């Protein structure tokens, strides 16, 4: 077979790399396939199809099929390339990677519904925005908190509405003030946690604990710190790493800070 110059160069590079790793005693082209196989099966049970895993890891679907089912007349793979195993094990899907009907952990959804209740949001009002289930189902989910799994579609809709509504007062034209007050009182009696005490980056983690009540909401503290560090020349990514949050979490906090603090200050100055 005739090889192109690029193919010959790539082959020579791989051979040099192999000889170097062999000299250091680090040459391990294949590893045990079982850990990668169990990881792929776990993601499948969560609703993450093989083609989604392939697209996110670069491991061909044919390799995944051989890993799980074998290829006639051979049984499932006992060994797998080191690079493929590392890529598969490193992939942890986000909520947006899961198909609508996949069953995902309900912790974040329950916490968000309860946090919205502390602001006065009723499940009837929330159901206008979270449309894949009834208001009764939302009420049962928030009150009982015993459900371990919800569909990815429901989790996404609750997450997206929470992102819009969790730092703003309940509109009086949406929920009658006395009804909102009754909802807040119920949430307080239950000991439910306000949105300001949940970190957006950890609210879905069952092991995470809410923060301690502070006079300054977290999003305001993050917004002020972000603007100050930007004035000192830091990038958003550097600021996020320094403050211990993700870049997306920092962006959400900054947007809320600008909307609720800076805009209100501008309105007071104009008045």
Tab-separated table of C-alpha atoms in Angstrom:
chain	number	residue	atom	x	y	z
A	1	UNK	CA	0.000	0.000	0.000
A	2	UNK	CA	1.356	3.412	-0.960
A	3	UNK	CA	1.558	5.799	1.989
A	4	UNK	CA	1.439	9.576	1.811
A	5	UNK	CA	4.190	11.712	3.303
A	6	UNK	CA	1.892	12.644	6.198
A	7	UNK	CA	1.144	8.993	6.953
A	8	UNK	CA	4.827	8.107	6.886
A	9	UNK	CA	5.632	11.003	9.197
A	10	UNK	CA	2.865	9.986	11.612
A	11	UNK	CA	4.077	6.377	11.650
A	12	UNK	CA	7.652	7.490	12.323
A	13	UNK	CA	6.458	9.759	15.152
A	14	UNK	CA	4.481	6.912	16.773
A	15	UNK	CA	7.433	4.558	16.510
A	16	UNK	CA	9.759	7.096	18.159
A	17	UNK	CA	7.204	7.634	20.925
A	18	UNK	CA	6.841	3.875	21.431
A	19	UNK	CA	10.618	3.366	21.680
A	20	UNK	CA	10.930	6.251	24.152
A	21	UNK	CA	8.149	4.908	26.395
A	22	UNK	CA	9.588	1.393	26.209
A	23	UNK	CA	12.972	2.745	27.291
A	24	UNK	CA	11.331	4.346	30.353
A	25	UNK	CA	9.308	1.243	31.128
A	26	UNK	CA	6.070	3.129	30.479
A	27	UNK	CA	4.881	1.354	27.339
A	28	UNK	CA	1.379	0.026	28.058
A	29	UNK	CA	-0.610	0.124	24.801
A	30	UNK	CA	-3.447	-2.040	26.175
A	31	UNK	CA	-5.194	-2.200	29.546
A	32	UNK	CA	-7.918	-4.302	31.178
A	33	UNK	CA	-11.230	-3.500	29.465
A	34	UNK	CA	-13.500	-4.228	32.446
A	35	UNK	CA	-13.447	-0.769	34.135
A	36	UNK	CA	-14.239	0.952	30.820
A	37	UNK	CA	-16.939	-1.626	30.037
A	38	UNK	CA	-18.690	-1.090	33.382
A	39	UNK	CA	-18.519	2.684	32.906
A	40	UNK	CA	-20.109	2.449	29.448
A	41	UNK	CA	-22.851	0.140	30.798
A	42	UNK	CA	-23.569	2.545	33.678
A	43	UNK	CA	-23.981	5.443	31.261
A	44	UNK	CA	-26.226	3.313	29.052
A	45	UNK	CA	-28.480	2.618	32.042
A	46	UNK	CA	-28.697	6.364	32.602
A	47	UNK	CA	-29.940	6.726	29.022
A	48	UNK	CA	-26.706	7.856	27.360
A	49	UNK	CA	-26.639	5.972	24.064
A	50	UNK	CA	-23.474	4.530	22.543
A	51	UNK	CA	-23.437	7.067	19.722
A	52	UNK	CA	-23.512	9.899	22.292
A	53	UNK	CA	-20.610	8.343	24.203
A	54	UNK	CA	-18.726	7.896	20.945
A	55	UNK	CA	-19.275	11.522	19.899
A	56	UNK	CA	-17.992	12.810	23.250
A	57	UNK	CA	-14.990	10.502	23.607
A	58	UNK	CA	-13.788	9.936	20.064
A	59	UNK	CA	-13.988	6.152	20.552
A	60	UNK	CA	-15.729	4.576	17.513
A	61	UNK	CA	-19.118	2.939	18.006
A	62	UNK	CA	-17.674	-0.265	16.562
A	63	UNK	CA	-15.096	-0.322	19.380
A	64	UNK	CA	-17.850	0.217	21.956
A	65	UNK	CA	-19.916	-2.617	20.475
A	66	UNK	CA	-16.904	-4.930	20.567
A	67	UNK	CA	-16.311	-3.879	24.165
A	68	UNK	CA	-19.882	-4.745	25.201
A	69	UNK	CA	-20.985	-7.529	22.907
A	70	UNK	CA	-17.917	-8.842	21.123
A	71	UNK	CA	-17.652	-9.413	17.401
A	72	UNK	CA	-18.549	-12.836	16.028
A	73	UNK	CA	-16.994	-15.238	16.588
A	74	UNK	CA	-15.077	-13.404	19.341
A	75	UNK	CA	-16.363	-12.574	22.864
A	76	UNK	CA	-16.364	-9.052	24.377
A	77	UNK	CA	-12.930	-7.430	24.454
A	78	UNK	CA	-10.716	-8.332	27.391
A	79	UNK	CA	-8.198	-5.600	26.576
A	80	UNK	CA	-8.648	-2.096	25.192
A	81	UNK	CA	-6.280	0.591	24.001
A	82	UNK	CA	-5.021	2.754	26.873
A	83	UNK	CA	-6.098	5.975	25.145
A	84	UNK	CA	-9.613	4.645	24.518
A	85	UNK	CA	-10.041	3.499	28.117
A	86	UNK	CA	-8.870	6.874	29.438
A	87	UNK	CA	-11.263	8.745	27.143
A	88	UNK	CA	-14.247	6.587	28.116
A	89	UNK	CA	-13.589	6.783	31.844
A	90	UNK	CA	-13.110	10.552	31.681
A	91	UNK	CA	-16.535	11.134	30.113
A	92	UNK	CA	-19.228	12.047	32.631
A	93	UNK	CA	-22.320	13.294	30.788
A	94	UNK	CA	-24.032	16.517	31.741
A	95	UNK	CA	-27.785	16.815	32.054
A	96	UNK	CA	-27.930	18.197	28.514
A	97	UNK	CA	-26.247	15.051	27.135
A	98	UNK	CA	-29.082	12.833	28.406
A	99	UNK	CA	-32.155	12.048	26.273
A	100	UNK	CA	-35.480	13.401	27.509
A	101	UNK	CA	-36.667	10.114	28.991
A	102	UNK	CA	-33.430	9.191	30.757
A	103	UNK	CA	-33.714	8.755	34.538
A	104	UNK	CA	-31.369	11.089	36.431
A	105	UNK	CA	-30.791	11.914	40.093
A	106	UNK	CA	-33.640	13.997	41.547
A	107	UNK	CA	-31.616	15.805	44.230
A	108	UNK	CA	-31.103	19.040	42.302
A	109	UNK	CA	-34.721	19.176	41.132
A	110	UNK	CA	-36.076	18.749	44.671
A	111	UNK	CA	-33.709	21.383	46.075
A	112	UNK	CA	-34.657	23.867	43.361
A	113	UNK	CA	-38.406	23.420	43.885
A	114	UNK	CA	-38.003	23.899	47.625
A	115	UNK	CA	-35.755	26.921	47.166
A	116	UNK	CA	-38.343	28.528	44.873
A	117	UNK	CA	-40.978	27.875	47.542
A	118	UNK	CA	-38.955	29.979	50.005
A	119	UNK	CA	-39.466	32.905	47.616
A	120	UNK	CA	-43.218	32.309	47.411
A	121	UNK	CA	-43.434	30.338	44.166
A	122	UNK	CA	-46.297	27.830	44.120
A	123	UNK	CA	-46.127	24.657	42.078
A	124	UNK	CA	-49.190	25.841	40.156
A	125	UNK	CA	-47.261	28.896	38.970
A	126	UNK	CA	-44.116	26.878	38.292
A	127	UNK	CA	-46.110	24.398	36.172
A	128	UNK	CA	-46.759	27.187	33.650
A	129	UNK	CA	-43.046	27.054	32.854
A	130	UNK	CA	-42.315	23.403	33.694
A	131	UNK	CA	-44.801	21.785	31.362
A	132	UNK	CA	-43.747	18.140	31.068
A	133	UNK	CA	-45.577	17.140	34.297
A	134	UNK	CA	-48.586	18.399	36.238
A	135	UNK	CA	-48.562	20.843	39.142
A	136	UNK	CA	-49.637	17.950	41.383
A	137	UNK	CA	-46.559	15.957	40.404
A	138	UNK	CA	-44.320	18.959	41.118
A	139	UNK	CA	-45.967	19.390	44.523
A	140	UNK	CA	-45.420	15.731	45.375
A	141	UNK	CA	-41.796	15.916	44.229
A	142	UNK	CA	-41.034	19.009	46.305
A	143	UNK	CA	-42.937	17.963	49.434
A	144	UNK	CA	-42.090	14.286	49.731
A	145	UNK	CA	-38.518	14.405	48.458
A	146	UNK	CA	-38.417	10.605	48.432
A	147	UNK	CA	-38.114	10.225	44.663
A	148	UNK	CA	-34.578	9.219	43.744
A	149	UNK	CA	-34.939	9.679	39.982
A	150	UNK	CA	-36.712	12.048	37.589
A	151	UNK	CA	-36.596	12.290	33.810
A	152	UNK	CA	-33.868	14.395	32.252
A	153	UNK	CA	-36.548	16.522	30.569
A	154	UNK	CA	-38.146	17.403	33.921
A	155	UNK	CA	-34.752	18.101	35.513
A	156	UNK	CA	-33.809	20.417	32.629
A	157	UNK	CA	-37.083	22.359	32.741
A	158	UNK	CA	-36.846	22.853	36.525
A	159	UNK	CA	-33.175	23.876	36.214
A	160	UNK	CA	-33.872	26.395	33.464
A	161	UNK	CA	-36.808	28.014	35.267
A	162	UNK	CA	-34.860	28.145	38.530
A	163	UNK	CA	-32.025	29.965	36.742
A	164	UNK	CA	-34.480	32.686	35.693
A	165	UNK	CA	-36.581	32.976	38.842
A	166	UNK	CA	-34.369	32.140	41.809
A	167	UNK	CA	-32.922	35.605	42.426
A	168	UNK	CA	-35.959	37.760	41.682
A	169	UNK	CA	-39.077	38.567	43.739
A	170	UNK	CA	-42.252	36.687	42.843
A	171	UNK	CA	-44.284	38.956	40.521
A	172	UNK	CA	-47.491	40.132	42.221
A	173	UNK	CA	-49.409	39.767	38.949
A	174	UNK	CA	-48.444	36.078	38.793
A	175	UNK	CA	-49.059	35.008	42.405
A	176	UNK	CA	-51.330	36.884	44.792
A	177	UNK	CA	-49.162	38.333	47.601
A	178	UNK	CA	-51.010	36.555	50.435
A	179	UNK	CA	-50.647	33.216	48.612
A	180	UNK	CA	-46.926	33.847	48.113
A	181	UNK	CA	-46.605	34.709	51.798
A	182	UNK	CA	-48.386	31.509	52.800
A	183	UNK	CA	-46.011	29.547	50.561
A	184	UNK	CA	-42.968	31.231	52.153
A	185	UNK	CA	-44.264	30.457	55.633
A	186	UNK	CA	-44.764	26.801	54.727
A	187	UNK	CA	-41.224	26.590	53.344
A	188	UNK	CA	-39.853	28.185	56.507
A	189	UNK	CA	-41.684	25.670	58.717
A	190	UNK	CA	-40.231	22.841	56.658
A	191	UNK	CA	-36.719	24.279	56.958
A	192	UNK	CA	-36.246	24.517	53.203
A	193	UNK	CA	-33.158	26.381	52.017
A	194	UNK	CA	-33.220	29.665	50.114
A	195	UNK	CA	-31.578	29.955	46.669
A	196	UNK	CA	-28.898	32.321	47.964
A	197	UNK	CA	-27.507	29.555	50.179
A	198	UNK	CA	-27.112	27.030	47.357
A	199	UNK	CA	-24.092	27.127	45.081
A	200	UNK	CA	-25.182	26.684	41.459
A	201	UNK	CA	-22.154	24.468	40.861
A	202	UNK	CA	-23.005	21.983	43.630
A	203	UNK	CA	-26.792	22.076	44.083
A	204	UNK	CA	-27.111	18.807	42.115
A	205	UNK	CA	-24.531	17.013	44.259
A	206	UNK	CA	-26.270	14.842	46.896
A	207	UNK	CA	-23.254	15.277	49.196
A	208	UNK	CA	-23.284	19.096	49.000
A	209	UNK	CA	-24.485	21.168	51.948
A	210	UNK	CA	-26.063	24.634	51.762
A	211	UNK	CA	-24.022	27.612	52.846
A	212	UNK	CA	-24.504	29.545	56.051
A	213	UNK	CA	-26.863	32.516	55.910
A	214	UNK	CA	-24.988	35.720	55.154
A	215	UNK	CA	-25.970	39.348	54.936
A	216	UNK	CA	-24.557	39.486	51.402
A	217	UNK	CA	-26.012	36.995	48.884
A	218	UNK	CA	-23.386	34.868	47.172
A	219	UNK	CA	-24.119	36.189	43.682
A	220	UNK	CA	-23.480	39.755	44.878
A	221	UNK	CA	-20.173	38.792	46.475
A	222	UNK	CA	-19.117	36.948	43.321
A	223	UNK	CA	-20.192	39.844	41.097
A	224	UNK	CA	-18.273	42.412	43.118
A	225	UNK	CA	-15.153	40.226	43.259
A	226	UNK	CA	-15.351	39.517	39.531
A	227	UNK	CA	-15.547	43.180	38.527
A	228	UNK	CA	-12.690	44.076	40.857
A	229	UNK	CA	-10.447	41.297	39.514
A	230	UNK	CA	-11.325	42.273	35.936
A	231	UNK	CA	-10.139	45.800	36.689
A	232	UNK	CA	-6.844	44.248	37.781
A	233	UNK	CA	-6.482	42.541	34.418
A	234	UNK	CA	-7.584	38.972	35.164
A	235	UNK	CA	-9.554	36.951	32.598
A	236	UNK	CA	-12.937	35.401	33.384
A	237	UNK	CA	-11.416	31.916	33.438
A	238	UNK	CA	-8.692	33.014	35.862
A	239	UNK	CA	-11.277	34.723	38.069
A	240	UNK	CA	-13.511	31.638	38.129
A	241	UNK	CA	-10.591	29.419	39.165
A	242	UNK	CA	-9.535	31.915	41.830
A	243	UNK	CA	-13.066	32.156	43.285
A	244	UNK	CA	-13.599	28.384	43.170
A	245	UNK	CA	-16.538	28.342	40.747
A	246	UNK	CA	-17.041	27.329	37.133
A	247	UNK	CA	-16.906	29.928	34.380
A	248	UNK	CA	-20.632	29.411	33.688
A	249	UNK	CA	-21.478	29.792	37.382
A	250	UNK	CA	-19.479	33.014	37.539
A	251	UNK	CA	-21.243	34.334	34.426
A	252	UNK	CA	-24.680	33.627	35.929
A	253	UNK	CA	-23.738	35.360	39.186
A	254	UNK	CA	-22.374	38.383	37.308
A	255	UNK	CA	-25.509	38.657	35.152
A	256	UNK	CA	-27.733	38.604	38.251
A	257	UNK	CA	-25.497	41.110	39.998
A	258	UNK	CA	-25.732	43.515	37.078
A	259	UNK	CA	-29.479	43.039	36.797
A	260	UNK	CA	-30.374	43.380	40.475
A	261	UNK	CA	-27.658	45.655	41.881
A	262	UNK	CA	-26.117	47.802	39.171
A	263	UNK	CA	-29.405	48.433	37.364
A	264	UNK	CA	-31.180	49.364	40.612
A	265	UNK	CA	-28.339	51.744	41.514
A	266	UNK	CA	-28.649	53.404	38.091
A	267	UNK	CA	-32.405	53.817	38.604
A	268	UNK	CA	-31.881	55.449	42.025
A	269	UNK	CA	-29.337	57.869	40.539
A	270	UNK	CA	-31.739	58.759	37.714
A	271	UNK	CA	-34.502	59.430	40.248
